[in-house]
């Protein structure tokens, strides 16, 4: 029938469209592992559906290859989501399941030719694969999208369980043996497969595009060399500061005689000094504040503590830690230091004012001999900001 042919080409075409979409995402700028796995999953799904439904074009036994392809579709689809969280389906149990399931599938095709073994075997392996994947999805629910994805995967698992029960409770083996493509079991299989494939495809596209946006945002707000926030990232921190008063002090850090390091040892060594300095500052300030590189050899730290003594102790710790930092060989003998200007963020003071005072303290530290901490204190006279610098 014409309607039969149309119906059995709908799923392959749908899988083909999604395969093309994920392939385009994988080849685009910043193409992700999720897109590559999505391409593999839906490409295999397209081939599996063609083998399973277009049986007039293949030998009678050829469609049995569709079963292991369906299993691989489940594995690659799960991995396409899990790889976003640095995870994947467990390889050894999956390999064992696929090996045993494939052996049973081929034995029930070429040795005993028993559909009552093949169909349940296909469902059991699929249920086992999803049983290994579902807990990992619920472990990585860090966003609303992750929650929805975990729910859909869980429903997919439940669907396989229901189909497995349906096959036995209504004795579908007899009907499947007579007309496998149009049996009740297979019609439910095709229908539910289409629903879940459509749902997971859209969720995966949303996940990939969300990751791409986040990646581009990170690239625009993080310094590529040191890995700390750049000036744009620092401005984002300031916006958070204006809406949520989270910081109590500002430290301005500038490496001493950095131009001489570049001139004497080259910009490669200079970059190494910047990276080592940023890591030192990050390690010292972890849990206490945020670090940004404003440009060149200048860094800024927004500290959460609002106690003057604690802030000055932190600044002195940073100064001594930077002075003790060393590069890897052969430049492990190279010594470098930093000057630091500190300023408390006063009550009702704009953070930009505190940054300016910290910057003035930094210049005073440079003028006073470098490799030292200078703190700035503010006072207001007739509404005007007056600055005094304390060593």
mmCIF file of C-alpha atoms in Angstrom:
data_model
loop_
_atom_site.group_PDB
_atom_site.id
_atom_site.type_symbol
_atom_site.label_atom_id
_atom_site.label_comp_id
_atom_site.label_asym_id
_atom_site.label_seq_id
_atom_site.Cartn_x
_atom_site.Cartn_y
_atom_site.Cartn_z
ATOM 1 C CA UNK A 1 0.000 0.000 0.000
ATOM 2 C CA UNK A 2 1.113 3.540 -0.694
ATOM 3 C CA UNK A 3 0.210 4.580 2.847
ATOM 4 C CA UNK A 4 2.393 1.755 4.179
ATOM 5 C CA UNK A 5 5.391 3.014 2.246
ATOM 6 C CA UNK A 6 4.795 6.599 3.309
ATOM 7 C CA UNK A 7 4.524 5.609 6.982
ATOM 8 C CA UNK A 8 7.669 3.515 6.943
ATOM 9 C CA UNK A 9 9.675 6.320 5.354
ATOM 10 C CA UNK A 10 8.600 8.948 7.891
ATOM 11 C CA UNK A 11 10.905 7.744 10.684
ATOM 12 C CA UNK A 12 14.033 7.348 8.493
ATOM 13 C CA UNK A 13 13.509 10.820 7.033
ATOM 14 C CA UNK A 14 13.074 12.298 10.517
ATOM 15 C CA UNK A 15 16.254 10.588 11.719
ATOM 16 C CA UNK A 16 18.035 11.765 8.591
ATOM 17 C CA UNK A 17 17.065 15.384 9.211
ATOM 18 C CA UNK A 18 18.350 15.253 12.776
ATOM 19 C CA UNK A 19 21.538 13.542 11.621
ATOM 20 C CA UNK A 20 22.163 16.419 9.206
ATOM 21 C CA UNK A 21 21.433 19.002 11.916
ATOM 22 C CA UNK A 22 23.840 17.431 14.415
ATOM 23 C CA UNK A 23 26.465 16.991 11.716
ATOM 24 C CA UNK A 24 26.214 20.701 10.919
ATOM 25 C CA UNK A 25 26.550 21.544 14.621
ATOM 26 C CA UNK A 26 29.539 19.215 14.934
ATOM 27 C CA UNK A 27 31.303 20.873 11.988
ATOM 28 C CA UNK A 28 30.479 24.423 13.002
ATOM 29 C CA UNK A 29 32.746 26.671 15.031
ATOM 30 C CA UNK A 30 33.060 25.244 18.515
ATOM 31 C CA UNK A 31 31.433 21.952 17.489
ATOM 32 C CA UNK A 32 31.053 19.802 20.577
ATOM 33 C CA UNK A 33 31.420 16.129 21.441
ATOM 34 C CA UNK A 34 27.664 16.114 22.099
ATOM 35 C CA UNK A 35 27.000 17.057 18.473
ATOM 36 C CA UNK A 36 29.336 14.347 17.173
ATOM 37 C CA UNK A 37 27.704 11.709 19.366
ATOM 38 C CA UNK A 38 24.278 12.992 18.325
ATOM 39 C CA UNK A 39 25.291 12.589 14.676
ATOM 40 C CA UNK A 40 26.360 9.001 15.318
ATOM 41 C CA UNK A 41 23.212 8.195 17.307
ATOM 42 C CA UNK A 42 20.685 9.521 14.803
ATOM 43 C CA UNK A 43 22.687 8.254 11.830
ATOM 44 C CA UNK A 44 22.570 4.759 13.299
ATOM 45 C CA UNK A 45 18.907 5.255 14.126
ATOM 46 C CA UNK A 46 18.166 6.128 10.503
ATOM 47 C CA UNK A 47 19.977 3.017 9.266
ATOM 48 C CA UNK A 48 18.275 0.814 11.887
ATOM 49 C CA UNK A 49 14.785 2.023 10.922
ATOM 50 C CA UNK A 50 15.504 1.514 7.210
ATOM 51 C CA UNK A 51 16.719 -2.037 7.837
ATOM 52 C CA UNK A 52 13.725 -2.720 10.060
ATOM 53 C CA UNK A 53 10.986 -1.327 7.820
ATOM 54 C CA UNK A 54 12.207 -1.511 4.221
ATOM 55 C CA UNK A 55 12.533 -5.277 4.195
ATOM 56 C CA UNK A 56 11.682 -5.634 0.497
ATOM 57 C CA UNK A 57 15.088 -4.178 -0.352
ATOM 58 C CA UNK A 58 17.157 -6.537 1.842
ATOM 59 C CA UNK A 59 17.541 -10.280 2.415
ATOM 60 C CA UNK A 60 15.037 -11.722 4.912
ATOM 61 C CA UNK A 61 17.649 -12.048 7.675
ATOM 62 C CA UNK A 62 19.237 -8.645 7.097
ATOM 63 C CA UNK A 63 16.835 -6.684 9.285
ATOM 64 C CA UNK A 64 18.193 -8.486 12.380
ATOM 65 C CA UNK A 65 21.147 -6.100 12.155
ATOM 66 C CA UNK A 66 18.724 -3.341 13.116
ATOM 67 C CA UNK A 67 18.524 -4.666 16.687
ATOM 68 C CA UNK A 68 22.177 -4.045 17.689
ATOM 69 C CA UNK A 69 21.979 -0.691 15.905
ATOM 70 C CA UNK A 70 19.034 0.274 18.123
ATOM 71 C CA UNK A 71 21.130 -0.621 21.168
ATOM 72 C CA UNK A 72 24.000 1.560 19.937
ATOM 73 C CA UNK A 73 21.537 4.400 19.351
ATOM 74 C CA UNK A 74 20.623 4.268 23.051
ATOM 75 C CA UNK A 75 24.291 4.240 24.121
ATOM 76 C CA UNK A 76 25.347 7.120 21.866
ATOM 77 C CA UNK A 77 22.265 9.190 22.694
ATOM 78 C CA UNK A 78 22.893 8.809 26.426
ATOM 79 C CA UNK A 79 26.566 9.681 25.970
ATOM 80 C CA UNK A 80 25.660 12.759 23.917
ATOM 81 C CA UNK A 81 23.976 14.204 27.013
ATOM 82 C CA UNK A 82 26.337 12.802 29.652
ATOM 83 C CA UNK A 83 29.514 14.007 27.943
ATOM 84 C CA UNK A 84 28.426 17.565 28.723
ATOM 85 C CA UNK A 85 29.076 16.725 32.378
ATOM 86 C CA UNK A 86 32.304 14.813 31.754
ATOM 87 C CA UNK A 87 30.522 11.480 32.116
ATOM 88 C CA UNK A 88 29.398 8.598 29.908
ATOM 89 C CA UNK A 89 27.697 5.216 30.132
ATOM 90 C CA UNK A 90 29.958 2.598 31.809
ATOM 91 C CA UNK A 91 31.934 0.927 29.054
ATOM 92 C CA UNK A 92 32.594 -2.565 30.459
ATOM 93 C CA UNK A 93 28.988 -3.364 31.429
ATOM 94 C CA UNK A 94 27.774 -1.924 28.128
ATOM 95 C CA UNK A 95 30.284 -4.010 26.151
ATOM 96 C CA UNK A 96 29.224 -7.137 28.062
ATOM 97 C CA UNK A 97 25.533 -6.459 27.440
ATOM 98 C CA UNK A 98 26.063 -5.829 23.738
ATOM 99 C CA UNK A 99 28.173 -8.977 23.326
ATOM 100 C CA UNK A 100 25.706 -11.283 25.090
ATOM 101 C CA UNK A 101 22.681 -9.645 23.456
ATOM 102 C CA UNK A 102 24.260 -9.859 20.007
ATOM 103 C CA UNK A 103 25.137 -13.524 20.503
ATOM 104 C CA UNK A 104 21.556 -14.356 21.533
ATOM 105 C CA UNK A 105 20.153 -12.277 18.661
ATOM 106 C CA UNK A 106 22.178 -14.084 16.005
ATOM 107 C CA UNK A 107 21.589 -17.510 17.590
ATOM 108 C CA UNK A 108 17.829 -16.878 17.535
ATOM 109 C CA UNK A 109 18.101 -15.845 13.869
ATOM 110 C CA UNK A 110 20.502 -18.289 12.224
ATOM 111 C CA UNK A 111 20.319 -21.335 14.495
ATOM 112 C CA UNK A 112 16.777 -21.678 15.857
ATOM 113 C CA UNK A 113 14.996 -18.797 14.012
ATOM 114 C CA UNK A 114 12.735 -17.980 16.959
ATOM 115 C CA UNK A 115 11.076 -14.582 17.098
ATOM 116 C CA UNK A 116 9.880 -15.296 20.640
ATOM 117 C CA UNK A 117 13.557 -15.061 21.679
ATOM 118 C CA UNK A 118 14.700 -12.204 19.455
ATOM 119 C CA UNK A 119 12.094 -9.619 20.451
ATOM 120 C CA UNK A 120 12.342 -10.075 24.241
ATOM 121 C CA UNK A 121 16.127 -10.162 23.967
ATOM 122 C CA UNK A 122 16.092 -6.812 22.159
ATOM 123 C CA UNK A 123 13.948 -5.261 24.896
ATOM 124 C CA UNK A 124 15.932 -6.757 27.782
ATOM 125 C CA UNK A 125 19.247 -5.397 26.499
ATOM 126 C CA UNK A 126 17.688 -1.970 25.847
ATOM 127 C CA UNK A 127 16.235 -1.895 29.371
ATOM 128 C CA UNK A 128 19.614 -2.876 30.832
ATOM 129 C CA UNK A 129 21.429 -0.145 28.858
ATOM 130 C CA UNK A 130 18.998 2.509 30.047
ATOM 131 C CA UNK A 131 19.144 1.132 33.607
ATOM 132 C CA UNK A 132 22.883 1.880 33.574
ATOM 133 C CA UNK A 133 22.334 5.356 32.105
ATOM 134 C CA UNK A 134 19.332 6.688 34.058
ATOM 135 C CA UNK A 135 21.100 7.063 37.465
ATOM 136 C CA UNK A 136 23.857 9.085 35.806
ATOM 137 C CA UNK A 137 21.306 11.482 34.343
ATOM 138 C CA UNK A 138 19.756 12.104 37.747
ATOM 139 C CA UNK A 139 23.239 12.601 39.201
ATOM 140 C CA UNK A 140 23.931 15.506 36.801
ATOM 141 C CA UNK A 141 20.770 17.579 37.222
ATOM 142 C CA UNK A 142 22.369 21.014 37.477
ATOM 143 C CA UNK A 143 19.809 22.885 35.378
ATOM 144 C CA UNK A 144 16.173 22.757 34.324
ATOM 145 C CA UNK A 145 17.242 21.341 30.963
ATOM 146 C CA UNK A 146 19.078 18.526 32.752
ATOM 147 C CA UNK A 147 15.963 17.798 34.825
ATOM 148 C CA UNK A 148 13.785 17.550 31.725
ATOM 149 C CA UNK A 149 16.339 15.334 29.990
ATOM 150 C CA UNK A 150 16.551 12.997 32.987
ATOM 151 C CA UNK A 151 12.749 12.756 33.034
ATOM 152 C CA UNK A 152 12.554 11.923 29.303
ATOM 153 C CA UNK A 153 15.274 9.274 29.604
ATOM 154 C CA UNK A 154 13.449 7.763 32.586
ATOM 155 C CA UNK A 155 10.220 7.695 30.566
ATOM 156 C CA UNK A 156 12.095 6.036 27.718
ATOM 157 C CA UNK A 157 13.242 3.334 30.148
ATOM 158 C CA UNK A 158 9.672 2.912 31.407
ATOM 159 C CA UNK A 159 8.439 2.653 27.835
ATOM 160 C CA UNK A 160 10.759 -0.278 27.131
ATOM 161 C CA UNK A 161 9.571 -1.978 30.314
ATOM 162 C CA UNK A 162 5.917 -1.514 29.329
ATOM 163 C CA UNK A 163 6.564 -2.751 25.775
ATOM 164 C CA UNK A 164 8.330 -5.807 27.185
ATOM 165 C CA UNK A 165 5.386 -6.555 29.467
ATOM 166 C CA UNK A 166 2.905 -5.863 26.647
ATOM 167 C CA UNK A 167 4.628 -8.364 24.366
ATOM 168 C CA UNK A 168 4.133 -11.194 26.840
ATOM 169 C CA UNK A 169 0.834 -10.338 28.498
ATOM 170 C CA UNK A 170 -0.988 -10.074 25.145
ATOM 171 C CA UNK A 171 1.026 -12.874 23.503
ATOM 172 C CA UNK A 172 2.259 -10.669 20.683
ATOM 173 C CA UNK A 173 4.695 -13.323 19.463
ATOM 174 C CA UNK A 174 2.005 -14.988 17.336
ATOM 175 C CA UNK A 175 0.910 -11.743 15.670
ATOM 176 C CA UNK A 176 4.524 -10.613 15.252
ATOM 177 C CA UNK A 177 5.350 -13.861 13.498
ATOM 178 C CA UNK A 178 2.488 -13.315 11.021
ATOM 179 C CA UNK A 179 3.020 -9.601 10.252
ATOM 180 C CA UNK A 180 5.957 -8.201 12.158
ATOM 181 C CA UNK A 181 5.857 -4.675 10.745
ATOM 182 C CA UNK A 182 2.161 -4.092 11.432
ATOM 183 C CA UNK A 183 1.802 -6.091 14.651
ATOM 184 C CA UNK A 184 0.468 -4.202 17.670
ATOM 185 C CA UNK A 185 3.855 -4.502 19.318
ATOM 186 C CA UNK A 186 5.763 -3.008 16.398
ATOM 187 C CA UNK A 187 3.255 -0.203 15.874
ATOM 188 C CA UNK A 188 3.686 0.792 19.517
ATOM 189 C CA UNK A 189 7.448 0.479 19.030
ATOM 190 C CA UNK A 190 7.491 2.767 15.989
ATOM 191 C CA UNK A 191 5.136 5.305 17.549
ATOM 192 C CA UNK A 192 6.931 5.601 20.889
ATOM 193 C CA UNK A 193 10.341 5.564 19.202
ATOM 194 C CA UNK A 194 9.293 8.534 17.093
ATOM 195 C CA UNK A 195 8.054 10.458 20.139
ATOM 196 C CA UNK A 196 11.204 9.883 22.184
ATOM 197 C CA UNK A 197 13.529 10.457 19.236
ATOM 198 C CA UNK A 198 11.810 13.781 18.551
ATOM 199 C CA UNK A 199 11.943 14.805 22.221
ATOM 200 C CA UNK A 200 15.583 13.828 22.734
ATOM 201 C CA UNK A 201 16.651 15.438 19.468
ATOM 202 C CA UNK A 202 15.192 18.800 20.452
ATOM 203 C CA UNK A 203 16.596 18.510 23.986
ATOM 204 C CA UNK A 204 20.033 17.686 22.600
ATOM 205 C CA UNK A 205 19.907 20.630 20.196
ATOM 206 C CA UNK A 206 18.953 22.900 23.089
ATOM 207 C CA UNK A 207 21.773 21.484 25.211
ATOM 208 C CA UNK A 208 24.364 21.937 22.460
ATOM 209 C CA UNK A 209 23.314 25.493 21.635
ATOM 210 C CA UNK A 210 23.220 26.344 25.358
ATOM 211 C CA UNK A 211 26.761 25.010 25.724
ATOM 212 C CA UNK A 212 27.922 26.975 22.680
ATOM 213 C CA UNK A 213 26.474 30.201 24.073
ATOM 214 C CA UNK A 214 28.086 29.524 27.449
ATOM 215 C CA UNK A 215 31.400 28.741 25.744
ATOM 216 C CA UNK A 216 31.354 31.989 23.769
ATOM 217 C CA UNK A 217 30.391 33.928 26.886
ATOM 218 C CA UNK A 218 33.263 32.338 28.802
ATOM 219 C CA UNK A 219 35.660 33.118 25.968
ATOM 220 C CA UNK A 220 34.614 36.754 26.097
ATOM 221 C CA UNK A 221 34.895 37.071 29.886
ATOM 222 C CA UNK A 222 37.944 34.899 30.671
ATOM 223 C CA UNK A 223 41.543 35.797 29.903
ATOM 224 C CA UNK A 224 42.810 33.192 27.428
ATOM 225 C CA UNK A 225 46.371 33.190 28.805
ATOM 226 C CA UNK A 226 45.854 33.012 32.558
ATOM 227 C CA UNK A 227 42.353 31.573 32.856
ATOM 228 C CA UNK A 228 41.152 34.308 35.228
ATOM 229 C CA UNK A 229 38.476 36.852 34.412
ATOM 230 C CA UNK A 230 39.445 39.515 31.873
ATOM 231 C CA UNK A 231 38.297 43.147 31.939
ATOM 232 C CA UNK A 232 34.840 42.267 30.638
ATOM 233 C CA UNK A 233 34.566 39.515 33.227
ATOM 234 C CA UNK A 234 35.645 41.994 35.879
ATOM 235 C CA UNK A 235 32.923 44.400 34.779
ATOM 236 C CA UNK A 236 30.426 41.542 35.175
ATOM 237 C CA UNK A 237 31.691 41.080 38.739
ATOM 238 C CA UNK A 238 31.155 44.772 39.363
ATOM 239 C CA UNK A 239 27.568 44.478 38.157
ATOM 240 C CA UNK A 240 27.001 41.699 40.672
ATOM 241 C CA UNK A 241 28.612 43.888 43.323
ATOM 242 C CA UNK A 242 26.186 46.707 42.555
ATOM 243 C CA UNK A 243 23.147 44.428 42.918
ATOM 244 C CA UNK A 244 24.456 42.245 45.737
ATOM 245 C CA UNK A 245 27.009 43.723 48.100
ATOM 246 C CA UNK A 246 29.369 40.775 48.289
ATOM 247 C CA UNK A 247 32.826 42.362 48.433
ATOM 248 C CA UNK A 248 34.518 44.243 51.240
ATOM 249 C CA UNK A 249 37.890 45.254 49.785
ATOM 250 C CA UNK A 250 39.884 45.762 46.592
ATOM 251 C CA UNK A 251 43.485 44.775 45.908
ATOM 252 C CA UNK A 252 45.376 46.094 42.879
ATOM 253 C CA UNK A 253 48.420 43.981 41.986
ATOM 254 C CA UNK A 254 51.130 44.928 39.514
ATOM 255 C CA UNK A 255 54.253 42.886 38.721
ATOM 256 C CA UNK A 256 57.513 44.760 39.298
ATOM 257 C CA UNK A 257 59.884 45.354 36.363
ATOM 258 C CA UNK A 258 57.819 43.099 34.109
ATOM 259 C CA UNK A 259 59.057 44.849 30.953
ATOM 260 C CA UNK A 260 62.614 43.874 31.869
ATOM 261 C CA UNK A 261 61.546 40.223 32.106
ATOM 262 C CA UNK A 262 60.097 40.403 28.577
ATOM 263 C CA UNK A 263 63.161 42.238 27.232
ATOM 264 C CA UNK A 264 65.714 39.909 28.834
ATOM 265 C CA UNK A 265 64.016 36.535 28.536
ATOM 266 C CA UNK A 266 61.374 36.972 25.837
ATOM 267 C CA UNK A 267 57.615 37.211 25.818
ATOM 268 C CA UNK A 268 57.234 33.456 26.219
ATOM 269 C CA UNK A 269 58.873 33.625 29.635
ATOM 270 C CA UNK A 270 56.855 36.745 30.407
ATOM 271 C CA UNK A 271 53.667 34.825 29.642
ATOM 272 C CA UNK A 272 54.886 32.080 31.962
ATOM 273 C CA UNK A 273 55.340 34.634 34.744
ATOM 274 C CA UNK A 274 51.791 35.916 34.202
ATOM 275 C CA UNK A 275 50.355 32.398 34.301
ATOM 276 C CA UNK A 276 52.340 31.487 37.431
ATOM 277 C CA UNK A 277 51.308 34.724 39.145
ATOM 278 C CA UNK A 278 47.636 34.237 38.342
ATOM 279 C CA UNK A 279 47.708 30.679 39.706
ATOM 280 C CA UNK A 280 49.401 31.868 42.891
ATOM 281 C CA UNK A 281 46.832 34.609 43.389
ATOM 282 C CA UNK A 282 43.962 32.202 42.643
ATOM 283 C CA UNK A 283 45.262 29.648 45.132
ATOM 284 C CA UNK A 284 45.704 32.265 47.855
ATOM 285 C CA UNK A 285 42.303 33.877 47.294
ATOM 286 C CA UNK A 286 40.277 30.710 46.789
ATOM 287 C CA UNK A 287 37.093 31.044 48.798
ATOM 288 C CA UNK A 288 37.897 34.633 49.794
ATOM 289 C CA UNK A 289 37.341 36.600 46.600
ATOM 290 C CA UNK A 290 37.477 36.943 42.823
ATOM 291 C CA UNK A 291 40.527 37.512 40.624
ATOM 292 C CA UNK A 292 40.742 39.315 37.277
ATOM 293 C CA UNK A 293 43.472 40.411 34.904
ATOM 294 C CA UNK A 294 42.857 43.951 33.743
ATOM 295 C CA UNK A 295 45.584 43.849 31.120
ATOM 296 C CA UNK A 296 49.324 43.544 30.825
ATOM 297 C CA UNK A 297 50.822 42.645 34.202
ATOM 298 C CA UNK A 298 48.043 44.185 36.291
ATOM 299 C CA UNK A 299 45.609 42.086 38.343
ATOM 300 C CA UNK A 300 42.718 43.044 40.595
ATOM 301 C CA UNK A 301 41.238 41.084 43.487
ATOM 302 C CA UNK A 302 37.792 41.685 44.968
ATOM 303 C CA UNK A 303 37.852 40.317 48.520
ATOM 304 C CA UNK A 304 34.799 39.325 50.549
ATOM 305 C CA UNK A 305 36.293 39.958 54.026
ATOM 306 C CA UNK A 306 35.531 43.484 55.257
ATOM 307 C CA UNK A 307 37.946 43.501 58.180
ATOM 308 C CA UNK A 308 40.916 45.785 57.558
ATOM 309 C CA UNK A 309 43.405 43.622 59.438
ATOM 310 C CA UNK A 310 42.339 40.469 57.593
ATOM 311 C CA UNK A 311 42.524 42.232 54.223
ATOM 312 C CA UNK A 312 46.039 43.534 54.879
ATOM 313 C CA UNK A 313 47.118 40.069 56.007
ATOM 314 C CA UNK A 314 45.758 38.642 52.780
ATOM 315 C CA UNK A 315 47.577 41.302 50.754
ATOM 316 C CA UNK A 316 50.856 40.535 52.534
ATOM 317 C CA UNK A 317 50.301 36.816 51.961
ATOM 318 C CA UNK A 318 49.844 37.475 48.257
ATOM 319 C CA UNK A 319 52.969 39.620 48.090
ATOM 320 C CA UNK A 320 55.162 36.996 49.774
ATOM 321 C CA UNK A 321 53.593 34.122 47.785
ATOM 322 C CA UNK A 322 54.276 35.866 44.470
ATOM 323 C CA UNK A 323 57.872 36.563 45.544
ATOM 324 C CA UNK A 324 58.274 32.848 46.302
ATOM 325 C CA UNK A 325 56.743 31.688 43.012
ATOM 326 C CA UNK A 326 59.104 30.002 40.544
ATOM 327 C CA UNK A 327 58.846 28.882 36.950
ATOM 328 C CA UNK A 328 59.773 25.437 35.708
ATOM 329 C CA UNK A 329 63.290 24.736 34.484
ATOM 330 C CA UNK A 330 65.339 26.201 32.917
ATOM 331 C CA UNK A 331 63.894 29.449 34.330
ATOM 332 C CA UNK A 332 63.459 28.232 37.905
ATOM 333 C CA UNK A 333 66.066 30.739 39.133
ATOM 334 C CA UNK A 334 64.073 33.716 37.819
ATOM 335 C CA UNK A 335 62.676 35.820 40.658
ATOM 336 C CA UNK A 336 59.834 38.310 40.314
ATOM 337 C CA UNK A 337 57.840 40.386 42.764
ATOM 338 C CA UNK A 338 54.665 42.444 42.854
ATOM 339 C CA UNK A 339 53.466 45.689 44.394
ATOM 340 C CA UNK A 340 49.992 45.751 45.920
ATOM 341 C CA UNK A 341 47.553 48.544 46.676
ATOM 342 C CA UNK A 342 44.693 47.802 49.073
ATOM 343 C CA UNK A 343 41.479 49.688 49.789
ATOM 344 C CA UNK A 344 38.474 48.832 51.928
ATOM 345 C CA UNK A 345 35.079 49.427 50.308
ATOM 346 C CA UNK A 346 33.573 51.975 52.679
ATOM 347 C CA UNK A 347 29.908 52.089 53.610
ATOM 348 C CA UNK A 348 27.805 53.673 50.842
ATOM 349 C CA UNK A 349 30.928 54.038 48.684
ATOM 350 C CA UNK A 350 30.884 53.229 44.994
ATOM 351 C CA UNK A 351 33.240 50.398 44.217
ATOM 352 C CA UNK A 352 34.847 52.468 41.442
ATOM 353 C CA UNK A 353 36.017 54.910 44.116
ATOM 354 C CA UNK A 354 37.563 52.079 46.113
ATOM 355 C CA UNK A 355 39.313 50.832 42.972
ATOM 356 C CA UNK A 356 40.736 54.302 42.316
ATOM 357 C CA UNK A 357 42.057 54.504 45.890
ATOM 358 C CA UNK A 358 43.592 51.048 45.607
ATOM 359 C CA UNK A 359 45.200 52.099 42.331
ATOM 360 C CA UNK A 360 46.649 55.219 43.985
ATOM 361 C CA UNK A 361 48.006 53.047 46.799
ATOM 362 C CA UNK A 362 49.571 50.763 44.189
ATOM 363 C CA UNK A 363 51.425 53.678 42.600
ATOM 364 C CA UNK A 364 52.602 54.749 46.043
ATOM 365 C CA UNK A 365 53.942 51.209 46.555
ATOM 366 C CA UNK A 366 55.824 51.481 43.255
ATOM 367 C CA UNK A 367 57.276 54.848 44.222
ATOM 368 C CA UNK A 368 58.282 53.525 47.655
ATOM 369 C CA UNK A 369 60.525 50.788 46.309
ATOM 370 C CA UNK A 370 58.173 48.050 44.999
ATOM 371 C CA UNK A 371 57.569 44.576 46.433
ATOM 372 C CA UNK A 372 55.363 45.938 49.201
ATOM 373 C CA UNK A 373 51.758 46.468 50.272
ATOM 374 C CA UNK A 374 50.274 49.942 50.663
ATOM 375 C CA UNK A 375 46.748 50.528 51.948
ATOM 376 C CA UNK A 376 44.500 53.515 51.190
ATOM 377 C CA UNK A 377 42.002 55.113 53.544
ATOM 378 C CA UNK A 378 39.194 57.398 52.451
ATOM 379 C CA UNK A 379 37.384 60.248 54.144
ATOM 380 C CA UNK A 380 34.711 62.644 52.903
ATOM 381 C CA UNK A 381 34.881 66.421 53.246
ATOM 382 C CA UNK A 382 31.960 68.506 51.982
ATOM 383 C CA UNK A 383 30.825 65.534 49.969
ATOM 384 C CA UNK A 384 34.199 65.253 48.185
ATOM 385 C CA UNK A 385 36.377 62.164 48.327
ATOM 386 C CA UNK A 386 39.710 62.814 49.986
ATOM 387 C CA UNK A 387 42.450 60.215 49.892
ATOM 388 C CA UNK A 388 45.285 59.486 52.261
ATOM 389 C CA UNK A 389 47.681 56.618 51.722
ATOM 390 C CA UNK A 390 49.047 54.626 54.670
ATOM 391 C CA UNK A 391 52.123 52.398 54.525
#
